[in-house]
Short mmCIF file of C-alpha atoms and ligand atoms in Angstrom, two decimals:
data_model
loop_
_atom_site.label_atom_id
_atom_site.label_comp_id
_atom_site.label_asym_id
_atom_site.label_seq_id
_atom_site.Cartn_x
_atom_site.Cartn_y
_atom_site.Cartn_z
CA UNK Z 27 12.04 70.54 84.10
CA UNK Z 28 10.78 70.45 87.29
CA UNK Z 29 9.21 67.02 86.78
CA UNK Z 30 11.96 65.34 86.66
CA UNK Z 31 14.00 66.84 89.09
CA UNK Z 32 13.70 64.88 92.70
CA UNK Z 33 14.61 67.38 94.64
CA UNK Z 34 13.19 70.39 92.99
CA UNK Z 35 9.23 68.90 93.08
CA UNK Z 36 9.26 67.75 96.45
CA UNK Z 37 6.31 69.49 98.26
CA UNK Z 38 7.85 72.65 99.63
CA UNK Z 39 5.99 72.22 103.03
CA UNK Z 40 4.68 69.76 105.67
CA UNK Z 41 5.12 66.26 106.03
CA UNK Z 42 2.82 64.92 103.32
CA UNK Z 43 0.61 61.97 103.38
CA UNK Z 44 1.04 59.09 105.32
CA UNK Z 45 1.70 56.78 102.93
CA UNK Z 46 4.67 59.09 101.47
CA UNK Z 47 6.64 58.67 104.52
CA UNK Z 48 6.13 55.31 104.65
CA UNK Z 49 6.54 53.79 101.16
CA UNK Z 50 10.50 53.71 100.33
CA UNK Z 51 9.79 54.89 97.44
CA UNK Z 52 8.62 58.32 98.91
CA UNK Z 53 10.09 61.70 98.13
CA UNK Z 54 12.53 62.61 100.88
CA UNK Z 55 10.88 65.11 103.40
CA UNK Z 56 13.60 68.03 103.10
CA UNK Z 57 13.24 70.42 100.61
CA UNK Z 58 16.86 72.27 100.83
CA UNK Z 59 18.96 72.23 97.67
CA UNK Z 60 22.48 71.51 98.16
CA UNK Z 61 23.99 71.71 94.81
CA UNK Z 62 24.90 74.56 92.07
CA UNK Z 63 22.63 75.29 89.46
CA UNK Z 64 25.56 73.59 87.09
CA UNK Z 65 25.05 70.66 89.01
CA UNK Z 66 21.09 70.56 89.16
CA UNK Z 67 21.29 71.58 85.21
CA UNK Z 68 23.91 68.37 84.29
CA UNK Z 69 21.98 66.06 86.48
CA UNK Z 70 18.66 67.00 85.32
CA UNK Z 71 19.98 66.54 81.81
CA UNK Z 72 21.12 63.14 82.54
CA UNK Z 73 17.94 62.19 84.07
CA UNK Z 74 16.16 63.56 80.81
CA UNK Z 75 18.04 61.52 78.84
CA UNK Z 76 17.11 58.19 81.15
CA UNK Z 77 13.92 59.13 81.00
CA UNK Z 78 13.94 58.95 77.11
CA UNK Z 79 15.55 55.87 77.11
CA UNK Z 80 13.16 54.45 79.82
CA UNK Z 81 10.29 55.66 77.65
CA UNK Z 82 11.34 54.23 74.94
CA UNK Z 83 11.63 50.55 76.71
CA UNK Z 84 8.35 51.09 78.58
CA UNK Z 85 6.05 53.22 77.11
CA UNK Z 86 3.02 50.95 77.89
CA UNK Z 87 4.08 50.75 81.86
CA UNK Z 88 4.29 54.67 82.15
CA UNK Z 89 0.75 55.25 80.92
CA UNK Z 90 -0.51 52.43 83.04
CA UNK Z 91 0.77 53.50 86.12
CA UNK Z 92 -1.71 56.45 85.84
CA UNK Z 93 -4.27 54.39 88.11
CA UNK Z 94 -6.22 55.75 91.10
CA UNK Z 95 -3.20 56.17 93.80
CA UNK Z 96 -0.44 57.25 91.10
CA UNK Z 97 -2.20 59.85 89.13
CA UNK Z 98 -0.26 62.30 86.46
CA UNK Z 99 -0.45 64.81 88.79
CA UNK Z 100 1.69 63.00 91.28
CA UNK Z 101 4.82 63.85 89.53
CA UNK Z 102 7.01 63.00 91.83
CA UNK Z 103 5.68 59.41 92.14
CA UNK Z 104 5.68 58.61 88.56
CA UNK Z 105 9.55 59.65 88.37
CA UNK Z 106 9.68 57.00 91.69
CA UNK Z 107 8.05 54.52 89.37
CA UNK Z 108 10.42 55.27 86.61
CA UNK Z 109 13.25 54.89 89.24
CA UNK Z 110 11.50 51.48 90.48
CA UNK Z 111 11.53 50.25 86.95
CA UNK Z 112 14.93 51.16 86.23
CA UNK Z 113 15.78 49.57 88.99
CA UNK Z 114 13.95 46.51 88.16
CA UNK Z 115 15.51 46.51 84.52
CA UNK Z 116 18.84 46.44 86.30
CA UNK Z 117 18.02 43.68 88.34
CA UNK Z 118 16.83 41.79 85.04
CA UNK Z 119 19.53 42.57 83.24
CA UNK Z 120 21.56 40.78 85.89
CA UNK Z 121 19.40 37.91 85.99
CA UNK Z 122 19.76 37.42 82.28
CA UNK Z 123 23.66 37.75 82.64
CA UNK Z 124 23.44 34.92 85.50
CA UNK Z 125 21.39 33.00 83.21
CA UNK Z 126 23.74 33.22 80.33
CA UNK Z 127 26.52 32.68 82.73
CA UNK Z 128 24.71 29.22 83.61
CA UNK Z 129 23.87 28.40 80.26
CA UNK Z 130 27.77 28.83 79.25
CA UNK Z 131 28.56 26.47 82.26
CA UNK Z 132 26.84 23.66 81.68
CA UNK Z 133 26.79 23.72 77.92
CA UNK Z 134 30.50 24.19 77.38
CA UNK Z 135 31.85 23.27 74.12
CA UNK Z 136 28.73 20.68 73.41
CA UNK Z 137 27.43 20.66 70.22
CA UNK Z 138 23.84 19.99 72.18
CA UNK Z 139 23.05 22.64 74.41
CA UNK Z 140 20.39 23.82 76.28
CA UNK Z 141 18.70 27.23 76.60
CA UNK Z 142 17.72 29.12 79.60
CA UNK Z 143 15.79 31.54 76.76
CA UNK Z 144 12.61 31.01 78.30
CA UNK Z 145 13.30 32.30 81.60
CA UNK Z 146 15.18 35.23 80.48
CA UNK Z 147 13.39 38.50 81.82
CA UNK Z 148 14.93 40.99 79.13
CA UNK Z 149 13.63 39.97 75.41
CA UNK Z 150 15.48 39.72 73.44
CA UNK Z 151 18.75 40.00 75.05
CA UNK Z 152 20.23 39.83 71.57
CA UNK Z 153 17.98 42.14 70.20
CA UNK Z 154 20.95 43.14 67.82
CA UNK Z 155 20.29 40.31 65.77
CA UNK Z 156 19.61 41.84 62.02
CA UNK Z 157 16.52 41.20 59.71
CA UNK Z 158 18.88 40.81 56.39
CA UNK Z 159 20.64 37.53 57.74
CA UNK Z 160 20.20 34.17 56.39
CA UNK Z 161 16.11 33.43 57.85
CA UNK Z 162 14.98 29.81 56.97
CA UNK Z 163 11.56 30.91 57.34
CA UNK Z 164 12.05 33.30 54.24
CA UNK Z 165 13.95 31.22 52.34
CA UNK Z 166 12.21 27.85 53.04
CA UNK Z 167 10.15 28.06 49.19
CA UNK Z 168 12.86 29.70 47.40
CA UNK Z 169 16.36 28.92 48.26
CA UNK Z 170 17.54 30.92 45.78
CA UNK Z 171 15.77 34.06 46.07
CA UNK Z 172 17.85 37.23 46.08
CA UNK Z 173 18.89 38.25 49.47
CA UNK Z 174 16.90 41.06 50.74
CA UNK Z 175 18.21 44.69 50.43
CA UNK Z 176 20.92 44.96 53.37
CA UNK Z 177 20.78 47.78 55.92
CA UNK Z 178 23.52 49.22 57.39
CA UNK Z 179 24.21 47.82 60.96
CA UNK Z 180 24.34 50.06 63.42
CA UNK Z 181 27.57 48.75 65.01
CA UNK Z 182 28.43 45.90 62.71
CA UNK Z 183 31.45 46.85 61.02
CA UNK Z 184 35.38 46.79 61.32
CA UNK Z 185 38.20 49.12 60.20
CA UNK Z 186 37.97 52.73 58.83
CA UNK Z 187 37.54 54.45 55.33
CA UNK Z 188 38.27 51.98 51.96
CA UNK Z 189 38.83 48.67 54.49
CA UNK Z 190 36.01 49.04 56.33
CA UNK Z 191 34.13 45.49 56.46
CA UNK Z 192 30.27 44.99 57.67
CA UNK Z 193 29.11 41.68 58.56
CA UNK Z 194 27.20 41.43 55.38
CA UNK Z 195 31.03 40.97 53.96
CA UNK Z 196 31.13 37.89 52.23
CA UNK Z 197 33.73 36.09 54.06
CA UNK Z 198 32.33 36.74 57.20
CA UNK Z 199 29.13 35.81 56.13
CA UNK Z 200 30.39 32.82 54.42
CA UNK Z 201 32.09 31.74 58.18
CA UNK Z 202 29.17 32.33 59.65
CA UNK Z 203 26.88 30.17 57.26
CA UNK Z 204 29.57 27.42 57.77
CA UNK Z 205 29.26 27.62 61.71
CA UNK Z 206 25.21 27.42 61.33
CA UNK Z 207 25.67 23.92 59.69
CA UNK Z 208 25.63 22.54 63.18
CA UNK Z 209 22.60 23.52 63.84
CA UNK Z 210 21.39 21.11 61.42
CA UNK Z 211 19.40 18.11 62.49
CA UNK Z 212 22.04 15.46 63.96
CA UNK Z 213 21.32 12.68 61.21
CA UNK Z 214 22.44 15.30 58.63
CA UNK Z 215 26.08 14.94 57.84
CA UNK Z 216 27.51 17.97 57.31
CA UNK Z 217 31.25 16.49 57.35
CA UNK Z 218 34.12 18.02 59.21
CA UNK Z 219 34.49 21.13 56.92
CA UNK Z 220 33.43 23.11 60.00
CA UNK Z 221 36.69 22.88 61.43
CA UNK Z 222 38.32 24.19 58.24
CA UNK Z 223 37.89 27.82 57.04
CA UNK Z 224 34.78 27.01 54.93
CA UNK Z 225 32.60 30.16 53.51
CA UNK Z 226 29.35 29.13 52.75
CA UNK Z 227 27.33 31.72 50.28
CA UNK Z 228 24.12 32.19 51.57
CA UNK Z 229 22.56 30.56 48.14
CA UNK Z 230 24.67 27.27 49.14
CA UNK Z 231 23.55 27.50 52.81
CA UNK Z 232 20.48 27.90 51.84
CA UNK Z 233 20.14 25.33 49.87
CA UNK Z 234 22.00 22.92 52.05
CA UNK Z 235 19.27 24.28 54.63
CA UNK Z 236 16.20 23.36 52.60
CA UNK Z 237 18.12 20.09 51.97
CA UNK Z 238 18.37 18.98 55.71
CA UNK Z 239 14.67 20.01 56.75
CA UNK Z 240 12.94 18.25 53.98
CA UNK Z 241 15.76 15.03 54.87
CA UNK Z 242 14.56 15.59 58.48
CA UNK Z 243 10.59 15.60 57.59
CA UNK Z 244 11.21 12.80 55.22
CA UNK Z 245 12.65 10.61 57.56
CA UNK Z 246 9.65 11.64 59.89
CA UNK Z 247 6.95 10.53 57.34
CA UNK Z 248 9.28 7.01 56.40
CA UNK Z 249 9.22 6.53 60.64
CA UNK Z 250 5.58 7.02 60.33
CA UNK Z 251 4.53 5.05 57.49
CA UNK Z 252 6.59 2.29 59.20
CA UNK Z 253 5.00 2.81 62.37
CA UNK Z 254 1.81 1.99 60.55
CA UNK Z 255 2.59 -0.72 58.70
CA UNK Z 256 2.64 -3.94 59.49
CA UNK Z 257 6.32 -4.74 58.64
CA UNK Z 258 8.05 -7.39 57.47
CA UNK Z 259 8.36 -9.47 60.52
CA UNK Z 260 6.56 -6.82 63.31
CA UNK Z 261 3.23 -6.04 63.32
CA UNK Z 262 2.27 -2.31 63.43
CA UNK Z 263 1.20 -0.75 67.23
CA UNK Z 264 -2.26 -1.50 66.84
CA UNK Z 265 -1.91 -4.82 65.85
CA UNK Z 266 0.35 -5.21 69.02
CA UNK Z 267 -2.03 -3.65 71.30
CA UNK Z 268 -4.82 -6.31 69.88
CA UNK Z 269 -2.08 -9.09 70.92
CA UNK Z 270 -1.73 -7.96 73.78
CA UNK Z 271 -5.17 -7.68 74.89
CA UNK Z 272 -5.73 -11.20 73.52
CA UNK Z 273 -2.81 -12.45 75.95
CA UNK Z 274 -3.76 -10.07 78.87
CA UNK Z 275 -7.34 -11.25 78.91
CA UNK Z 276 -6.24 -14.90 79.20
CA UNK Z 277 -7.64 -16.10 75.67
CA UNK Z 278 -3.95 -16.61 74.78
CA UNK Z 279 -1.45 -17.74 77.01
CA UNK Z 280 1.73 -16.87 74.84
CA UNK Z 281 2.60 -15.75 71.29
CA UNK Z 282 5.58 -17.73 70.65
CA UNK Z 283 6.44 -16.41 67.62
CA UNK Z 284 6.10 -15.96 63.88
CA UNK Z 285 5.45 -19.19 61.78
CA UNK Z 286 5.10 -17.32 58.25
CA UNK Z 287 5.39 -14.02 56.71
CA UNK Z 288 3.66 -13.62 53.68
CA UNK Z 289 2.67 -10.81 51.34
CA UNK Z 290 -0.46 -10.60 52.28
CA UNK Z 291 -0.19 -12.09 56.04
CA UNK Z 292 1.90 -12.81 59.05
CA UNK Z 293 1.24 -15.94 60.90
CA UNK Z 294 2.33 -16.46 64.53
CA UNK Z 295 2.09 -18.92 66.98
CA UNK Z 296 0.64 -18.95 70.04
CA UNK Z 297 -0.44 -21.05 73.39
CA UNK Z 298 -3.73 -21.10 73.79
CA UNK Z 299 -5.07 -19.72 77.43
CA UNK Z 300 -8.72 -20.50 79.25
CA UNK Z 301 -11.29 -20.95 77.71
CA UNK Z 302 -14.71 -18.96 77.96
CA UNK Z 303 -18.45 -19.78 78.85
CA UNK Z 304 -18.79 -19.91 74.95
CA UNK Z 305 -15.52 -20.50 73.65
CA UNK Z 306 -12.86 -23.57 73.79
CA UNK Z 307 -10.00 -22.51 73.42
CA UNK Z 308 -7.29 -25.09 71.59
CA UNK Z 309 -4.16 -25.57 72.88
CA UNK Z 310 -2.06 -24.22 70.04
CA UNK Z 311 -3.06 -21.51 67.95
CA UNK Z 312 -2.16 -19.55 64.92
CA UNK Z 313 -2.76 -16.01 64.72
CA UNK Z 314 -3.14 -14.46 61.34
CA UNK Z 315 -2.89 -10.94 60.48
CA UNK Z 316 -3.64 -9.37 57.66
CA UNK Z 317 -0.91 -7.10 56.40
CA UNK Z 318 -2.32 -2.95 56.52
CA UNK Z 319 -0.30 -2.48 54.02
CA UNK Z 320 -2.47 -2.02 51.02
CA UNK Z 321 -0.62 -2.63 48.16
CA UNK Z 322 -0.74 -6.26 47.85
CA UNK Z 323 -4.15 -6.24 48.17
CA UNK Z 324 -5.05 -4.25 45.24
CA UNK Z 325 -4.70 -7.29 43.38
CA UNK Z 326 -7.11 -9.32 44.67
CA UNK Z 327 -9.43 -6.85 44.86
CA UNK Z 328 -11.63 -8.87 42.16
CA UNK Z 329 -11.90 -11.78 44.71
CA UNK Z 330 -13.89 -9.60 47.06
CA UNK Z 331 -15.85 -6.75 45.22
CA UNK Z 332 -17.60 -9.20 42.88
CA UNK Z 333 -18.52 -11.34 45.65
CA UNK Z 334 -22.30 -10.60 46.36
CA UNK Z 335 -21.80 -11.41 50.08
CA UNK Z 336 -19.46 -8.20 50.58
CA UNK Z 337 -20.11 -6.16 47.28
CA UNK Z 338 -22.00 -3.54 48.96
CA UNK Z 339 -19.98 -2.95 51.56
CA UNK Z 340 -17.18 -2.87 49.72
CA UNK Z 341 -17.99 0.28 47.60
CA UNK Z 342 -18.59 1.62 50.71
CA UNK Z 343 -15.19 1.31 52.71
CA UNK Z 344 -11.54 2.50 52.91
CA UNK Z 345 -8.95 0.42 51.99
CA UNK Z 346 -7.97 -0.45 55.70
CA UNK Z 347 -11.91 -1.89 56.19
CA UNK Z 348 -11.61 -3.53 52.87
CA UNK Z 349 -8.53 -5.45 54.69
CA UNK Z 350 -10.80 -6.48 57.32
CA UNK Z 351 -13.16 -7.74 55.00
CA UNK Z 352 -10.44 -10.04 54.00
CA UNK Z 353 -9.97 -11.54 57.67
CA UNK Z 354 -13.66 -11.42 57.96
CA UNK Z 355 -13.87 -13.76 54.85
CA UNK Z 356 -11.61 -16.25 55.75
CA UNK Z 357 -13.70 -16.80 59.29
CA UNK Z 358 -16.95 -17.07 57.06
CA UNK Z 359 -15.05 -19.80 54.61
CA UNK Z 360 -13.63 -21.51 56.95
CA UNK Z 361 -16.72 -21.69 59.54
CA UNK Z 362 -18.78 -23.34 56.43
CA UNK Z 363 -15.71 -25.82 55.81
CA UNK Z 364 -16.06 -27.03 59.43
CA UNK Z 365 -19.98 -27.45 58.77
CA UNK Z 366 -18.88 -29.42 56.25
CA UNK Z 367 -16.27 -31.64 57.99
CA UNK Z 368 -13.96 -30.47 55.45
CA UNK Z 369 -10.27 -30.97 57.70
CA UNK Z 370 -9.32 -27.05 58.01
CA UNK Z 371 -8.45 -24.74 61.25
CA UNK Z 372 -11.21 -24.39 63.45
CA UNK Z 373 -12.55 -20.59 64.09
CA UNK Z 374 -11.40 -19.15 67.56
CA UNK Z 375 -12.09 -15.39 67.51
CA UNK Z 376 -11.79 -12.56 64.89
CA UNK Z 377 -10.79 -9.33 65.88
CA UNK Z 378 -10.58 -6.66 63.17
CA UNK Z 379 -7.66 -7.92 60.88
CA UNK Z 380 -6.43 -10.41 63.36
CA UNK Z 381 -7.82 -14.18 62.89
CA UNK Z 382 -7.00 -16.68 65.71
CA UNK Z 383 -7.71 -20.44 64.88
CA UNK Z 384 -6.49 -23.46 65.71
CA UNK Z 385 -2.91 -24.33 65.09
CA UNK Z 386 -2.47 -27.29 62.57
CA UNK Z 387 0.83 -28.87 63.97
CA UNK Z 388 2.36 -29.50 67.16
CA UNK Z 389 4.57 -28.40 69.45
CA UNK Z 390 4.90 -24.96 67.79
CA UNK Z 391 5.92 -27.09 64.35
CA UNK Z 392 3.37 -26.30 61.80
CA UNK Z 393 2.39 -29.12 59.52
CA UNK Z 394 4.35 -29.35 56.30
CA UNK Z 395 2.88 -28.32 53.08
CA UNK Z 396 1.95 -30.92 50.52
CA UNK Z 397 4.79 -29.46 48.44
CA UNK Z 398 7.36 -29.95 51.31
CA UNK Z 399 6.53 -33.33 52.57
CA UNK Z 400 7.45 -36.41 50.81
CA UNK Z 401 4.62 -38.52 50.93
CA UNK Z 402 4.71 -42.69 49.95
CA UNK Z 403 2.89 -43.38 46.60
CA UNK Z 404 0.15 -45.11 48.91
CA UNK Z 405 -0.43 -41.56 51.14
CA UNK Z 406 -0.04 -39.90 47.47
CA UNK Z 407 -3.02 -41.67 45.93
CA UNK Z 408 -5.07 -41.32 49.45
CA UNK Z 409 -4.66 -37.71 49.35
CA UNK Z 410 -5.45 -37.18 45.75
CA UNK Z 411 -8.86 -39.02 46.80
CA UNK Z 412 -9.10 -36.94 50.00
CA UNK Z 413 -8.51 -33.58 47.83
CA UNK Z 414 -11.02 -34.46 45.17
CA UNK Z 415 -13.41 -35.29 47.83
CA UNK Z 416 -12.90 -32.18 49.93
CA UNK Z 417 -13.16 -30.14 46.43
CA UNK Z 418 -16.62 -31.46 45.44
CA UNK Z 419 -17.85 -30.71 49.11
CA UNK Z 420 -16.46 -27.53 48.98
CA UNK Z 421 -18.46 -26.71 46.06
CA UNK Z 422 -21.53 -28.50 46.82
CA UNK Z 423 -21.62 -28.16 50.58
CA UNK Z 424 -20.19 -25.08 51.22
CA UNK Z 425 -20.97 -23.70 47.92
CA UNK Z 426 -17.05 -22.56 47.50
CA UNK Z 427 -14.48 -22.25 44.97
CA UNK Z 428 -11.33 -22.19 47.16
CA UNK Z 429 -8.85 -19.93 44.49
CA UNK Z 430 -5.61 -20.68 45.57
CA UNK Z 431 -5.76 -24.29 46.08
CA UNK Z 432 -2.43 -25.58 45.18
CA UNK Z 433 0.00 -27.49 47.26
CA UNK Z 434 1.02 -24.30 48.90
CA UNK Z 435 -2.11 -24.08 50.74
CA UNK Z 436 -2.33 -27.68 51.98
CA UNK Z 437 -1.17 -29.07 54.96
CA UNK Z 438 -0.47 -32.77 55.94
CA UNK Z 439 -1.00 -33.57 59.50
CA UNK Z 440 -2.44 -36.51 61.19
CA UNK Z 441 -2.32 -38.89 58.21
CA UNK Z 442 -4.67 -36.39 55.94
CA UNK Z 443 -4.79 -33.00 54.03
CA UNK Z 444 -5.83 -29.68 55.77
CA UNK Z 445 -6.85 -26.80 53.77
CA UNK Z 446 -6.08 -23.41 54.74
CA UNK Z 447 -5.62 -19.83 53.53
CA UNK Z 448 -9.60 -19.52 52.30
CA UNK Z 449 -9.87 -15.81 52.15
CA UNK Z 450 -9.73 -15.41 48.78
CA UNK Z 451 -12.35 -18.04 48.22
CA UNK Z 452 -15.41 -17.33 46.26
CA UNK Z 453 -18.91 -18.80 45.65
CA UNK Z 454 -19.16 -20.46 42.31
CA UNK Z 455 -21.35 -17.73 41.11
CA UNK Z 456 -18.75 -15.04 41.50
CA UNK Z 457 -18.11 -13.73 38.10
CA UNK Z 458 -14.94 -15.52 37.64
CA UNK Z 459 -15.57 -18.59 39.73
CA UNK Z 460 -15.41 -21.00 37.26
CA UNK Z 461 -12.37 -19.66 36.01
CA UNK Z 462 -10.81 -19.91 39.86
CA UNK Z 463 -12.33 -23.27 39.99
CA UNK Z 464 -10.19 -24.57 36.86
CA UNK Z 465 -7.12 -22.90 37.78
CA UNK Z 466 -7.64 -24.89 41.56
CA UNK Z 467 -8.23 -28.30 39.38
CA UNK Z 468 -5.38 -27.53 37.04
CA UNK Z 469 -3.00 -27.14 40.01
CA UNK Z 470 -4.23 -30.44 41.65
CA UNK Z 471 -4.14 -32.62 38.58
CA UNK Z 472 -0.33 -31.33 37.80
CA UNK Z 473 0.77 -31.85 41.46
CA UNK Z 474 -0.99 -35.36 41.45
CA UNK Z 475 -0.21 -36.29 37.72
CA UNK Z 476 3.80 -35.33 38.30
CA UNK Z 477 3.49 -36.93 42.22
CA UNK Z 478 3.50 -40.35 40.37
CA UNK Z 479 -0.55 -40.88 40.85
CA UNK Z 480 -1.68 -42.89 37.78
CA UNK Z 481 -5.39 -42.09 38.84
CA UNK Z 482 -5.35 -38.30 38.88
CA UNK Z 483 -7.76 -37.16 36.71
CA UNK Z 484 -6.47 -34.47 34.18
CA UNK Z 485 -7.86 -30.83 34.86
CA UNK Z 486 -10.94 -31.05 32.64
CA UNK Z 487 -12.26 -34.21 33.96
CA UNK Z 488 -11.30 -33.18 37.41
CA UNK Z 489 -13.27 -29.53 37.10
CA UNK Z 490 -16.25 -31.32 35.61
CA UNK Z 491 -16.03 -34.22 38.67
CA UNK Z 492 -16.00 -31.26 41.02
CA UNK Z 493 -18.57 -28.96 39.35
CA UNK Z 494 -21.20 -31.58 38.29
CA UNK Z 495 -21.23 -29.81 34.85
CA UNK Z 496 -20.62 -31.58 31.96
CA UNK Z 497 -18.19 -29.55 29.57
CA UNK Z 498 -17.19 -31.62 26.64
CA UNK Z 499 -14.68 -29.60 24.80
CA UNK Z 500 -11.51 -31.71 24.44
CA UNK Z 501 -8.94 -29.18 24.46
CA UNK Z 502 -8.33 -26.45 26.95
CA UNK Z 503 -8.98 -23.62 25.13
CA UNK Z 504 -12.58 -24.51 24.34
CA UNK Z 505 -12.97 -25.53 27.57
CA UNK Z 506 -12.12 -22.55 28.95
CA UNK Z 507 -14.12 -20.67 26.12
CA UNK Z 508 -17.10 -22.88 27.66
CA UNK Z 509 -16.51 -21.41 31.38
CA UNK Z 510 -16.28 -18.17 30.14
CA UNK Z 511 -19.60 -18.43 28.42
CA UNK Z 512 -20.93 -20.07 31.54
CA UNK Z 513 -20.14 -17.11 33.86
CA UNK Z 514 -21.62 -14.70 31.25
CA UNK Z 515 -24.92 -16.01 30.77
CA UNK Z 516 -25.03 -16.11 35.10
CA UNK Z 517 -24.01 -12.52 34.48
CA UNK Z 518 -26.68 -11.74 32.00
CA UNK Z 519 -29.27 -13.37 34.32
CA UNK Z 520 -28.08 -10.76 37.34
CA UNK Z 521 -28.60 -7.91 34.89
CA UNK Z 522 -31.70 -9.01 34.00
CA UNK Z 523 -33.19 -10.29 36.91
CA UNK Z 524 -31.25 -8.53 39.39
CA UNK Z 525 -30.60 -12.50 40.96
CA UNK Z 526 -27.52 -14.53 40.78
CA UNK Z 527 -28.23 -18.37 39.27
CA UNK Z 528 -28.43 -20.28 42.48
CA UNK Z 529 -26.13 -22.71 40.72
CA UNK Z 530 -24.75 -23.53 37.18
CA UNK Z 531 -26.79 -26.39 35.26
CA UNK Z 532 -24.82 -29.39 33.30
CA UNK Z 533 -25.83 -30.16 29.55
CA UNK Z 534 -27.19 -27.35 28.31
CA UNK Z 535 -30.47 -27.62 30.34
CA UNK Z 536 -31.86 -24.13 31.29
CA UNK Z 537 -30.16 -23.40 34.32
CA UNK Z 538 -32.02 -23.91 37.59
CA UNK Z 539 -32.71 -20.65 39.15
CA UNK Z 540 -33.26 -19.67 42.47
CA UNK Z 541 -36.50 -18.43 42.76
P1 ADP F 27 -0.95 -16.35 53.28
O1 ADP F 27 -2.11 -15.90 52.22
O2 ADP F 27 0.27 -15.78 53.60
O3 ADP F 27 -0.70 -17.53 52.22
P2 ADP F 27 -1.67 -19.07 54.44
O4 ADP F 27 -3.19 -18.79 55.40
O5 ADP F 27 -1.28 -19.61 53.52
O6 ADP F 27 -1.30 -17.04 54.32
O7 ADP F 27 -0.46 -18.96 55.94
C1 ADP F 27 0.80 -18.83 55.29
C2 ADP F 27 1.39 -20.12 56.13
O8 ADP F 27 0.88 -19.99 57.86
C3 ADP F 27 1.09 -21.41 55.85
O9 ADP F 27 1.87 -21.92 54.82
C4 ADP F 27 1.26 -21.93 57.09
O10 ADP F 27 2.45 -22.51 57.02
C5 ADP F 27 1.40 -21.13 58.38
N1 ADP F 27 -0.38 -21.51 58.84
C6 ADP F 27 -1.26 -20.60 58.37
N2 ADP F 27 -2.05 -21.21 59.34
C7 ADP F 27 -1.99 -22.38 59.91
C8 ADP F 27 -2.99 -22.92 60.86
N3 ADP F 27 -3.61 -22.65 60.93
N4 ADP F 27 -2.06 -23.53 61.37
C9 ADP F 27 -0.37 -24.03 61.24
N5 ADP F 27 0.01 -23.53 60.09
C10 ADP F 27 -0.89 -22.13 59.56
MG1 MG F 28 -1.15 -19.40 51.52
#
């Protein structure tokens, strides 16, 4: 008992150590007891109770206080320490109360509120929040799980006897749950039921909360997907950065706008910038951005995975890198065509999945596609012979088959035809190369025959004229069968010799091997 009595426990004689007299928490020097036994008893009782409470609140602080200065024997000062801590506690509570007032003042009735929770000194100030409240974490995986067993709250009841209402009361709980809907994400429409006397059962509330939560995550995922893909007309942030860099470096002056949005690519127009030591930038450029959404390219695997130039790499690459290979393929094919003198865009630069080339057209207006332009019969004939010639050059000099040749990928500019869109072009010895060539020939023949060019060869004649093969079948089915037989012969050769034929031989001669 003595240990808690401030006056009774003070040293009986002498002024005490110097620090005691200076310390504001030091024991008073007087030793006289000026109150009755009853007073002392009641005061002691009060202090005992207080101590109990404090010990519960600061168990470790008391233990830590037993340092070199304040030892367990220093009974008076440990009591002072209590007082100090109590005062501090009082001060902290005051401080927190002030914070709460501030918070209230700032937030008012606003649904969006700020919290000073992190600045509070006494945590948690609302420690009476009970463990049996609907808990998001607890119910996330099983919203229909039965409630935890309820514990009787300390003060959570109203009324008496039979009319007692605890906070687990269905009505109270329901109202609380309804109010909590306000905390759902702003985009989650909860309607105006909050203003009505709605009572949501825990089950319903949990199911709604689960839904709100998964909706929030879904929209975050969608947003992310959108950010990472080349959207309809826009480009993803990484591509944007690539384009900014091109402008910043002065290679391009400005990017003016989008010319075309296809399934696999978006094409922009740009004005060329300054030439570098090794590069002359055309005055107008086309920027072809290969879409980084992967779906469309899946259909086109066959063009690239069997192309021996890319075959080895194909198997090792992730889909994103494969898309870069499309851009790379277009660049290589355009370069080959340029070297052969075939009218086509000139490659300026390739950066990842972005290919910059010269612009076919003028003053931001792209040259029209052959399908969109009305040519005189003279020009039609001229165009036809030019294309026949280009197909032969492509096959023989560039060792390429366009593989998507049609009036959609030929532009009419400066009185001649320009070939574009060669990312899918393959070498003739590609396992399906001859089939692709036959398809190209069919497109060209049909277009010019319909366009009134009397001289236009039919697809089989055109195929033989381009490839130099002499397939004699006079109907399409047999013709195609012969094409496939040739392709198979080539594949067998690869199997047996580990090497492709350099070319297909005509009229049944043994194929010319590239030994
Ligand atoms: P896709 O694979 O989407 O068909 P293309 O290479 O055919 O890609 O380009 C789509 C469109 O963009 C073309 O039809 C053409 O109108 C325009 N375009 C592409 N490249 C150029 C270029 N170098 N100059 C002018 N227009 C171009
Ligand atoms: Mg195209």
